[in-house]
Structure formats: structure tokens, C-alpha cells
Amino acid sequence: MTQVYNFSAGPSMLPSLVLKQIQQELLEYGNSKASVMEISHRGADFLELAHKSERDLRDLLSIPDNYKVLFLQGGASAQFSMVPINLLRGKSKASYANTGQWSVKAIAEAKRYCEVSLCTDSSANNFTDIQDFDDWNIDPDAAYLHYTPNETIVGLEFDYIPDVEMPLVADMSSTILSREIDVSKYGVIYAGAQKNIGPSGLTIIIVREDLIGEVISGQPKLFDYSTYSNNESMFNTPATFPWYAAGRVFEWLKDLGGLSAIQKINHTKAQTLYQAIDNSNFYSNPVSIKYRSWMNVPFLLADDSLNNLFLERSKEAGLLALKGHKSVGGMRASIYNAMPQEGVDALVNFMHDFERDFG
Ligand SMILES: *Cc1c(COP(=O)(O)O)cnc(C)c1O
């Protein structure tokens, strides 16, 4: 197979070392004489894997002891409902930062359960900027504040953690494990696996213990965090294969030197690509420089009619899935943890040649 680099926004590329390891152990997991896909989640082999993956994730993120780690299904989208169901805790209001398309979806779902007050709203600038935190309007009666640290579609990423008294909730689907964070600042962190963790089908929740157990009555049992925290995420059958694969990704990340190491790599990758965009008159990115995403880099071509040619030629060059989201247009390069610097260098070289030939 020739070298390809996959810039898909999600499900996205996995580290090639991890894919090879999965291939090697796919038919027979450890001493179980069966595939990891075929063994009971309650058996010793799977339990050991489950415990190790949680320990590794706790190490990577330095998760304090008073936080539970849950391995759920339903994607980040299920959390759009689980968060209000579990966190309203008798209150009737929640505060949401509206900084992009994923915020919009979280807000729409929260409105089914409570009054939503927007503490900040970037819709007027097409989600290309974030209002100064000092100017946010946070309703003190809100049960919690929800925000999206990295907006995957527009490529808008916070470079700070909002400092609030109420529980802070973050949809970290497209930024978790990409840089160091202080988990103790959060009430709940959630992330669908298919960007920076592993295959789709798994959602990871990191939740402060004291926020578990007081849910809106009449809601499904599977939407109550305590259902999982009381049963080691095995009240019912978890997504065993993605869980296993996520464990292998955590090991890969630890071997690489953990979050301080990947943070440096990710920073350099993003710098390389934004510099190439900014140094050309042909490519552009509209996001406020301070809040440009390290993970998702949308860019427009000066001439829209060249988009299809760009996509064709880039695919031929082994650079996959660069088509931008339909709401933004142009291109988007997602450069999650699994994307090596060489992949970004190859993209930048291709962009340079394309501009020379057609720009
Ligand atoms: C991809 C993504 C989602 C949606 O995740 P699903 O697992 O498909 O529900 C939600 N929020 C953000 C920030 C995302 O990047």
C-alpha cells in the first residue's frame, strides 16, 4: 500500500502502529483463544483490559480520584440529553456558550429539559471568534455551564478554560487528549471516541462524583450516570471492541510521552499548516488567530471552481478526505493525534504545488 494520510474529521485515522497491533491480535486475544470481539465483557480477560484502559486514561489526563470515568455508547450526541438529565439537579436553567455548530445542537437538545441562557454567542460572526470571557453574561441561577472547547466544523478552539463557580461541562469530542488540561476545573467532560480516542461506538465521560445520582425523574435508566458508575460501565453490554481499541490508543500515547509530548507535536503540526495558509494569497482561513483549532483546519481556495480539482488531485497524491463541511465549504484538514508531522508536511507541499500550477 502506498503511503496515504487521512484527514477525515471523524471517524478519523488511527495510529498505524495501533492498527497493526489490532490486526496482529484480532483472531486471538491474549490467552482467551477467541477474538476480543467474541469474549464476554464479564470475563477476566476483558475486565483486565477494561481496568487497564481506565488506569491509562487516568494517568494520561491526571484525573483526580473524586472523578468517575464511564465508558458509554450513544455518541457525544446522547450526552446532549444526558447532561441536562443528570446536571439540572432541581434547577430549571442552564447556561450554554454558543460557539459553533456542535454548540447549536447541544443547546437545541437542552431546551427540551430546561430554559437555556446563552452566556456568549458567536453566531453573528459565523463562529469565527470568541467573545472575551470578561464580557460573558453568565446567569447565576444556571445549574451548570456547557461549552465546546473545540468546534470541529469551523475549527474554533478555546485557548483557556472558562473560570466559573457552577459545574463546568465540556464537549471535548474533537480535542480530548490533544493537549494537557486540568480536569479538576470541570464537572463533566465527555467525548465521542471517533476523533482522538478510537473507533466510533464508544463515548467517554469523566464526571465529578458529587454530580452523579440526582436525575430528572421518569427518564430512561440508561441515561442516568449512576447506572454506569455503580456497575463499572457494565450495567449492560458495553462497546467492547472500541473499548479495547481505545485502550491500545492510550498505551500508544503513553509510549509517545503522554500529553505534554503530543501537545508539542500537535502545536507544530497546526503551526505548519496555518503558516502555509497565511503565507499564500490563494488559501485562507477566517478564524480569529488566537482561537484557531489545533485539530481541525478549514481553508478556502481563492477560486471556488478549483475545489473539485483540488480534491481529485489531493486524493491521487494520497491525501484523503479534505472536503470541507458543507456549511463552511472549501477544504478541511483534520489533524488529530494520529496524524504525524509528515502527513501535514505532505499536505503543505501539495498545496504549494497546486497553487503554483493552478493558482
Ligand atoms: C463529532 C462531534 C460530535 C458528535 O459526536 P457523535 O458521536 O456522532 O454523537 C459532537 N460534538 C463534537 C464537538 C464533535 O466533534
CSV table of C-alpha atoms and ligand atoms in Angstrom, one decimal:
chain,number,residue,atom,x,y,z
A,1,MET,CA,0.0,0.0,0.0
A,2,THR,CA,1.4,3.4,-0.9
A,3,GLN,CA,1.6,5.9,1.9
A,4,VAL,CA,-1.7,7.8,2.5
A,5,TYR,CA,-2.7,10.3,5.0
A,6,ASN,CA,-6.3,10.5,6.1
A,7,PHE,CA,-7.6,14.0,7.1
A,8,SER,CA,-11.1,12.8,7.9
A,9,ALA,CA,-12.9,14.7,10.6
A,10,GLY,CA,-14.4,11.6,12.1
A,11,PRO,CA,-14.3,8.7,12.2
A,12,SER,CA,-10.7,9.6,11.6
A,13,MET,CA,-7.4,8.0,11.2
A,14,LEU,CA,-5.9,5.8,14.0
A,15,PRO,CA,-2.2,5.5,14.7
A,16,SER,CA,-0.8,3.0,12.2
A,17,LEU,CA,1.1,1.2,15.0
A,18,VAL,CA,-2.2,0.6,16.8
A,19,LEU,CA,-4.0,-0.7,13.6
A,20,LYS,CA,-1.1,-3.1,13.1
A,21,GLN,CA,-1.3,-4.3,16.7
A,22,ILE,CA,-5.1,-4.8,16.4
A,23,GLN,CA,-4.6,-6.8,13.2
A,24,GLN,CA,-2.0,-9.0,14.9
A,25,GLU,CA,-4.1,-9.8,17.9
A,26,LEU,CA,-7.5,-9.8,16.2
A,27,LEU,CA,-8.0,-13.6,15.9
A,28,GLU,CA,-6.9,-14.5,19.3
A,29,TYR,CA,-6.8,-12.1,22.3
A,30,GLY,CA,-4.2,-12.9,24.9
A,31,ASN,CA,-4.9,-16.4,26.2
A,32,SER,CA,-8.6,-16.3,25.6
A,33,LYS,CA,-8.4,-18.5,22.4
A,34,ALA,CA,-11.0,-16.2,20.8
A,35,SER,CA,-11.1,-12.7,19.3
A,36,VAL,CA,-11.6,-9.8,21.7
A,37,MET,CA,-14.9,-9.2,19.8
A,38,GLU,CA,-16.1,-12.7,20.8
A,39,ILE,CA,-15.4,-12.8,24.6
A,40,SER,CA,-17.7,-11.9,27.5
A,41,HIS,CA,-17.3,-8.4,28.9
A,42,ARG,CA,-17.6,-10.0,32.3
A,43,GLY,CA,-14.8,-12.5,31.8
A,44,ALA,CA,-11.3,-12.0,33.4
A,45,ASP,CA,-9.6,-11.1,30.1
A,46,PHE,CA,-12.0,-8.3,29.2
A,47,LEU,CA,-12.2,-7.0,32.8
A,48,GLU,CA,-8.4,-6.8,32.9
A,49,LEU,CA,-8.3,-4.8,29.7
A,50,ALA,CA,-11.1,-2.5,30.9
A,51,HIS,CA,-9.3,-1.7,34.1
A,52,LYS,CA,-6.0,-1.1,32.4
A,53,SER,CA,-7.6,1.2,29.9
A,54,GLU,CA,-9.1,3.3,32.7
A,55,ARG,CA,-5.9,3.4,34.6
A,56,ASP,CA,-4.0,4.6,31.5
A,57,LEU,CA,-6.6,7.3,30.7
A,58,ARG,CA,-6.4,8.4,34.3
A,59,ASP,CA,-2.6,8.6,34.1
A,60,LEU,CA,-2.7,10.5,30.8
A,61,LEU,CA,-5.1,13.1,31.9
A,62,SER,CA,-4.1,13.1,35.6
A,63,ILE,CA,-7.8,12.5,36.5
A,64,PRO,CA,-8.3,13.2,40.3
A,65,ASP,CA,-9.7,10.3,42.4
A,66,ASN,CA,-13.0,12.0,43.0
A,67,TYR,CA,-13.9,11.7,39.3
A,68,LYS,CA,-15.5,8.6,37.7
A,69,VAL,CA,-14.6,7.5,34.2
A,70,LEU,CA,-17.5,6.0,32.3
A,71,PHE,CA,-17.4,4.0,29.0
A,72,LEU,CA,-20.7,4.5,27.3
A,73,GLN,CA,-22.4,4.2,23.9
A,74,GLY,CA,-24.7,6.7,22.2
A,75,GLY,CA,-22.0,9.1,21.0
A,76,ALA,CA,-21.5,12.7,22.1
A,77,SER,CA,-25.0,13.4,20.9
A,78,ALA,CA,-26.5,11.2,23.6
A,79,GLN,CA,-24.7,13.5,26.1
A,80,PHE,CA,-26.6,16.4,24.8
A,81,SER,CA,-29.5,14.9,26.7
A,82,MET,CA,-27.7,13.1,29.5
A,83,VAL,CA,-26.0,16.3,30.6
A,84,PRO,CA,-29.3,18.2,31.4
A,85,ILE,CA,-30.9,15.0,32.8
A,86,ASN,CA,-28.1,14.5,35.3
A,87,LEU,CA,-26.9,18.0,36.0
A,88,LEU,CA,-30.0,20.2,36.3
A,89,ARG,CA,-30.5,18.7,39.9
A,90,GLY,CA,-33.7,20.5,40.7
A,91,LYS,CA,-32.8,23.7,38.8
A,92,SER,CA,-34.7,24.9,35.7
A,93,LYS,CA,-32.0,26.8,33.9
A,94,ALA,CA,-28.6,26.1,32.3
A,95,SER,CA,-26.0,28.3,30.7
A,96,TYR,CA,-24.6,27.5,27.2
A,97,ALA,CA,-21.8,29.1,25.2
A,98,ASN,CA,-22.9,29.1,21.5
A,99,THR,CA,-19.6,29.0,19.6
A,100,GLY,CA,-20.4,26.7,16.7
A,101,GLN,CA,-22.5,24.0,15.1
A,102,TRP,CA,-22.0,21.5,17.9
A,103,SER,CA,-22.9,24.0,20.5
A,104,VAL,CA,-26.1,24.7,18.5
A,105,LYS,CA,-27.0,21.0,18.7
A,106,ALA,CA,-26.3,20.7,22.4
A,107,ILE,CA,-28.4,23.8,23.0
A,108,ALA,CA,-31.4,22.5,21.0
A,109,GLU,CA,-31.4,19.3,23.0
A,110,ALA,CA,-31.0,21.0,26.4
A,111,LYS,CA,-34.1,23.2,25.6
A,112,ARG,CA,-36.2,20.0,25.8
A,113,TYR,CA,-35.3,19.9,29.5
A,114,CYS,CA,-34.8,23.4,30.7
A,115,GLU,CA,-34.5,27.1,30.0
A,116,VAL,CA,-31.3,27.8,28.2
A,117,SER,CA,-29.5,31.1,28.7
A,118,LEU,CA,-26.7,31.9,26.3
A,119,CYS,CA,-23.6,33.2,28.2
A,120,THR,CA,-21.9,34.1,24.9
A,121,ASP,CA,-22.9,33.8,21.2
A,122,SER,CA,-20.6,33.7,18.2
A,123,SER,CA,-23.3,33.2,15.6
A,124,ALA,CA,-23.1,36.8,14.4
A,125,ASN,CA,-19.5,36.3,13.3
A,126,ASN,CA,-20.2,32.9,11.7
A,127,PHE,CA,-18.5,31.2,14.6
A,128,THR,CA,-15.1,32.6,13.7
A,129,ASP,CA,-14.3,34.3,17.0
A,130,ILE,CA,-15.0,34.0,20.8
A,131,GLN,CA,-16.1,36.9,22.9
A,132,ASP,CA,-13.7,38.0,25.7
A,133,PHE,CA,-14.6,35.9,28.8
A,134,ASP,CA,-14.9,39.1,30.9
A,135,ASP,CA,-17.8,40.1,28.7
A,136,TRP,CA,-19.8,36.9,29.0
A,137,ASN,CA,-23.2,37.1,30.6
A,138,ILE,CA,-23.5,34.1,32.9
A,139,ASP,CA,-26.8,33.6,34.6
A,140,PRO,CA,-26.1,32.9,38.3
A,141,ASP,CA,-29.2,30.7,38.6
A,142,ALA,CA,-27.9,28.2,36.0
A,143,ALA,CA,-27.3,24.7,37.2
A,144,TYR,CA,-24.2,24.4,35.0
A,145,LEU,CA,-22.3,26.0,32.1
A,146,HIS,CA,-21.8,24.0,29.0
A,147,TYR,CA,-19.2,24.8,26.3
A,148,THR,CA,-17.5,23.2,23.3
A,149,PRO,CA,-13.7,23.6,23.7
A,150,ASN,CA,-13.1,22.7,20.1
A,151,GLU,CA,-15.7,23.3,17.4
A,152,THR,CA,-14.9,20.6,14.8
A,153,ILE,CA,-16.7,22.2,11.8
A,154,VAL,CA,-15.4,25.7,11.9
A,155,GLY,CA,-12.1,24.9,13.6
A,156,LEU,CA,-12.6,27.3,16.5
A,157,GLU,CA,-10.8,26.3,19.7
A,158,PHE,CA,-10.7,27.9,23.2
A,159,ASP,CA,-7.2,28.6,24.5
A,160,TYR,CA,-8.4,28.9,28.1
A,161,ILE,CA,-10.8,27.2,30.5
A,162,PRO,CA,-13.8,29.3,31.5
A,163,ASP,CA,-13.5,30.1,35.2
A,164,VAL,CA,-16.9,29.6,36.8
A,165,GLU,CA,-18.2,28.6,40.2
A,166,MET,CA,-21.0,26.3,38.8
A,167,PRO,CA,-20.2,22.9,37.3
A,168,LEU,CA,-18.4,23.3,34.0
A,169,VAL,CA,-19.4,20.9,31.3
A,170,ALA,CA,-17.3,20.3,28.1
A,171,ASP,CA,-17.9,18.5,24.9
A,172,MET,CA,-14.3,17.5,24.2
A,173,SER,CA,-15.1,15.1,21.3
A,174,SER,CA,-12.5,16.6,19.0
A,175,THR,CA,-9.9,17.9,21.4
A,176,ILE,CA,-9.6,15.4,24.3
A,177,LEU,CA,-6.0,14.1,24.7
A,178,SER,CA,-4.6,16.6,22.2
A,179,ARG,CA,-3.1,18.8,24.9
A,180,GLU,CA,-2.8,18.9,28.7
A,181,ILE,CA,-5.9,20.0,30.6
A,182,ASP,CA,-6.7,20.5,34.3
A,183,VAL,CA,-9.6,18.0,34.8
A,184,SER,CA,-10.3,19.4,38.3
A,185,LYS,CA,-11.8,22.6,36.7
A,186,TYR,CA,-14.6,20.5,35.2
A,187,GLY,CA,-17.8,19.0,36.4
A,188,VAL,CA,-18.3,16.8,33.4
A,189,ILE,CA,-16.1,16.1,30.3
A,190,TYR,CA,-17.5,14.0,27.5
A,191,ALA,CA,-16.1,12.9,24.2
A,192,GLY,CA,-17.2,10.6,21.4
A,193,ALA,CA,-14.3,8.2,20.6
A,194,GLN,CA,-14.1,8.5,16.9
A,195,LYS,CA,-11.8,11.6,16.7
A,196,ASN,CA,-8.9,11.2,19.2
A,197,ILE,CA,-9.7,8.0,21.1
A,198,GLY,CA,-10.5,5.1,18.8
A,199,PRO,CA,-13.3,3.7,16.6
A,200,SER,CA,-16.8,5.0,16.8
A,201,GLY,CA,-19.3,3.4,19.2
A,202,LEU,CA,-17.7,4.5,22.4
A,203,THR,CA,-18.2,7.7,24.4
A,204,ILE,CA,-16.1,8.6,27.4
A,205,ILE,CA,-17.5,10.5,30.3
A,206,ILE,CA,-15.3,12.0,33.1
A,207,VAL,CA,-17.7,13.1,35.8
A,208,ARG,CA,-17.1,14.5,39.3
A,209,GLU,CA,-18.6,12.0,41.8
A,210,ASP,CA,-20.8,14.5,43.7
A,211,LEU,CA,-22.7,15.3,40.4
A,212,ILE,CA,-23.9,11.7,40.0
A,213,GLY,CA,-27.2,10.4,41.2
A,214,GLU,CA,-29.8,13.2,41.1
A,215,VAL,CA,-31.6,12.8,37.8
A,216,ILE,CA,-34.9,14.1,36.4
A,217,SER,CA,-37.5,11.5,37.3
A,218,GLY,CA,-39.1,9.4,34.6
A,219,GLN,CA,-36.0,9.4,32.3
A,220,PRO,CA,-34.5,6.2,30.9
A,221,LYS,CA,-32.3,4.3,33.3
A,222,LEU,CA,-29.6,4.2,30.6
A,223,PHE,CA,-29.5,8.0,30.7
A,224,ASP,CA,-28.6,8.1,34.4
A,225,TYR,CA,-24.8,8.3,35.1
A,226,SER,CA,-25.2,6.3,38.3
A,227,THR,CA,-26.4,3.3,36.2
A,228,TYR,CA,-22.8,3.1,34.8
A,229,SER,CA,-20.8,4.4,37.8
A,230,ASN,CA,-22.4,1.7,40.0
A,231,ASN,CA,-21.6,-1.1,37.6
A,232,GLU,CA,-18.1,-0.3,36.2
A,233,SER,CA,-19.8,0.8,32.9
A,234,MET,CA,-21.2,-2.8,32.6
A,235,PHE,CA,-24.8,-2.4,33.5
A,236,ASN,CA,-25.4,-3.8,30.0
A,237,THR,CA,-23.0,-4.8,27.3
A,238,PRO,CA,-20.6,-2.1,26.6
A,239,ALA,CA,-19.0,-1.4,23.2
A,240,THR,CA,-16.3,-4.0,23.8
A,241,PHE,CA,-14.3,-3.7,20.6
A,242,PRO,CA,-14.0,0.1,20.5
A,243,TRP,CA,-13.2,0.0,24.3
A,244,TYR,CA,-10.3,-2.5,23.6
A,245,ALA,CA,-9.0,-0.3,20.7
A,246,ALA,CA,-9.2,2.8,22.8
A,247,GLY,CA,-7.0,1.0,25.4
A,248,ARG,CA,-4.4,0.4,22.7
A,249,VAL,CA,-4.5,4.1,21.7
A,250,PHE,CA,-4.0,5.1,25.3
A,251,GLU,CA,-0.9,2.8,25.5
A,252,TRP,CA,0.4,4.3,22.3
A,253,LEU,CA,0.0,7.8,23.6
A,254,LYS,CA,1.8,6.9,26.9
A,255,ASP,CA,4.7,5.3,25.0
A,256,LEU,CA,4.9,8.5,23.0
A,257,GLY,CA,5.4,10.5,26.2
A,258,GLY,CA,1.9,11.4,27.1
A,259,LEU,CA,0.0,14.7,26.7
A,260,SER,CA,3.0,17.0,27.1
A,261,ALA,CA,4.7,15.2,24.2
A,262,ILE,CA,1.6,15.1,21.9
A,263,GLN,CA,0.8,18.7,22.7
A,264,LYS,CA,4.2,19.8,21.3
A,265,ILE,CA,3.7,17.7,18.2
A,266,ASN,CA,0.1,19.0,17.7
A,267,HIS,CA,1.2,22.6,18.1
A,268,THR,CA,3.9,22.2,15.5
A,269,LYS,CA,1.6,20.5,13.1
A,270,ALA,CA,-1.0,23.2,13.4
A,271,GLN,CA,1.6,26.0,13.0
A,272,THR,CA,3.0,24.4,9.9
A,273,LEU,CA,-0.4,24.3,8.2
A,274,TYR,CA,-1.6,27.8,9.3
A,275,GLN,CA,1.7,29.3,8.2
A,276,ALA,CA,1.3,27.7,4.8
A,277,ILE,CA,-2.2,29.2,4.6
A,278,ASP,CA,-1.2,32.6,5.8
A,279,ASN,CA,1.8,32.8,3.6
A,280,SER,CA,-0.2,32.4,0.5
A,281,ASN,CA,-2.7,34.6,-1.3
A,282,PHE,CA,-4.5,31.6,-2.6
A,283,TYR,CA,-5.6,29.9,0.6
A,284,SER,CA,-7.4,31.5,3.5
A,285,ASN,CA,-8.8,30.7,7.0
A,286,PRO,CA,-11.3,33.2,8.5
A,287,VAL,CA,-10.9,32.2,12.2
A,288,SER,CA,-9.5,34.7,14.7
A,289,ILE,CA,-5.8,33.7,15.0
A,290,LYS,CA,-6.0,33.3,18.8
A,291,TYR,CA,-8.8,30.7,18.6
A,292,ARG,CA,-7.7,28.7,15.6
A,293,SER,CA,-8.1,25.0,16.2
A,294,TRP,CA,-5.1,22.7,16.5
A,295,MET,CA,-7.2,19.8,15.4
A,296,ASN,CA,-9.4,20.9,12.5
A,297,VAL,CA,-8.1,23.4,10.0
A,298,PRO,CA,-10.6,24.6,7.4
A,299,PHE,CA,-9.3,26.6,4.4
A,300,LEU,CA,-10.8,28.1,1.3
A,301,LEU,CA,-9.3,28.3,-2.1
A,302,ALA,CA,-9.4,31.8,-3.7
A,303,ASP,CA,-11.2,30.3,-6.7
A,304,ASP,CA,-14.1,28.1,-5.6
A,305,SER,CA,-14.3,26.5,-9.1
A,306,LEU,CA,-11.0,24.7,-8.3
A,307,ASN,CA,-12.4,22.8,-5.3
A,308,ASN,CA,-13.2,19.6,-7.2
A,309,LEU,CA,-9.8,19.6,-9.0
A,310,PHE,CA,-8.1,20.1,-5.6
A,311,LEU,CA,-10.0,17.2,-4.1
A,312,GLU,CA,-9.2,14.9,-7.1
A,313,ARG,CA,-5.5,15.7,-7.2
A,314,SER,CA,-5.0,15.5,-3.5
A,315,LYS,CA,-6.7,12.1,-3.4
A,316,GLU,CA,-4.3,10.9,-6.2
A,317,ALA,CA,-1.5,12.2,-4.0
A,318,GLY,CA,-2.6,10.0,-1.1
A,319,LEU,CA,-4.2,12.9,0.9
A,320,LEU,CA,-7.7,11.8,1.8
A,321,ALA,CA,-10.9,13.3,3.0
A,322,LEU,CA,-10.0,17.0,2.6
A,323,LYS,CA,-13.5,18.1,1.6
A,324,GLY,CA,-14.8,20.9,3.9
A,325,HIS,CA,-18.1,20.6,5.8
A,326,LYS,CA,-21.0,21.7,3.6
A,327,SER,CA,-21.8,24.6,6.0
A,328,VAL,CA,-18.3,26.1,5.6
A,329,GLY,CA,-17.3,25.0,2.1
A,330,GLY,CA,-13.7,24.7,0.8
A,331,MET,CA,-11.4,22.2,2.5
A,332,ARG,CA,-10.9,21.0,6.0
A,333,ALA,CA,-7.8,19.1,7.2
A,334,SER,CA,-8.4,17.3,10.5
A,335,ILE,CA,-5.0,16.7,12.1
A,336,TYR,CA,-5.8,14.7,15.2
A,337,ASN,CA,-3.2,12.9,17.4
A,338,ALA,CA,-2.8,10.1,14.9
A,339,MET,CA,-1.7,12.4,12.1
A,340,PRO,CA,2.1,12.6,12.0
A,341,GLN,CA,4.0,15.7,11.1
A,342,GLU,CA,5.0,14.0,7.8
A,343,GLY,CA,1.3,14.0,6.8
A,344,VAL,CA,1.0,17.7,7.4
A,345,ASP,CA,4.3,18.3,5.5
A,346,ALA,CA,2.9,16.3,2.6
A,347,LEU,CA,-0.3,18.3,2.6
A,348,VAL,CA,1.6,21.6,2.7
A,349,ASN,CA,3.8,20.5,-0.2
A,350,PHE,CA,0.8,19.5,-2.2
A,351,MET,CA,-0.9,22.8,-1.5
A,352,HIS,CA,2.2,24.7,-2.6
A,353,ASP,CA,2.4,22.7,-5.9
A,354,PHE,CA,-1.3,23.1,-6.6
A,355,GLU,CA,-1.2,26.9,-6.1
A,356,ARG,CA,1.8,27.0,-8.4
A,357,ASP,CA,0.1,25.0,-11.1
A,358,PHE,CA,-3.4,26.4,-10.9
A,359,GLY,CA,-3.5,29.4,-8.6
B,1,LIG,C1,-18.2,14.7,16.2
B,1,LIG,C2,-18.7,15.6,17.3
B,1,LIG,C3,-20.0,15.3,17.9
B,1,LIG,C4,-20.9,14.2,17.5
B,1,LIG,O1,-20.5,13.0,18.0
B,1,LIG,P1,-21.4,11.7,17.8
B,1,LIG,O2,-20.5,10.7,18.5
B,1,LIG,O3,-21.6,11.5,16.4
B,1,LIG,O4,-22.7,11.9,18.5
B,1,LIG,C5,-20.4,16.2,19.0
B,1,LIG,N1,-19.6,17.2,19.3
B,1,LIG,C6,-18.4,17.5,18.8
B,1,LIG,C7,-17.6,18.6,19.2
B,1,LIG,C8,-17.9,16.7,17.7
B,1,LIG,O5,-16.8,16.9,17.1
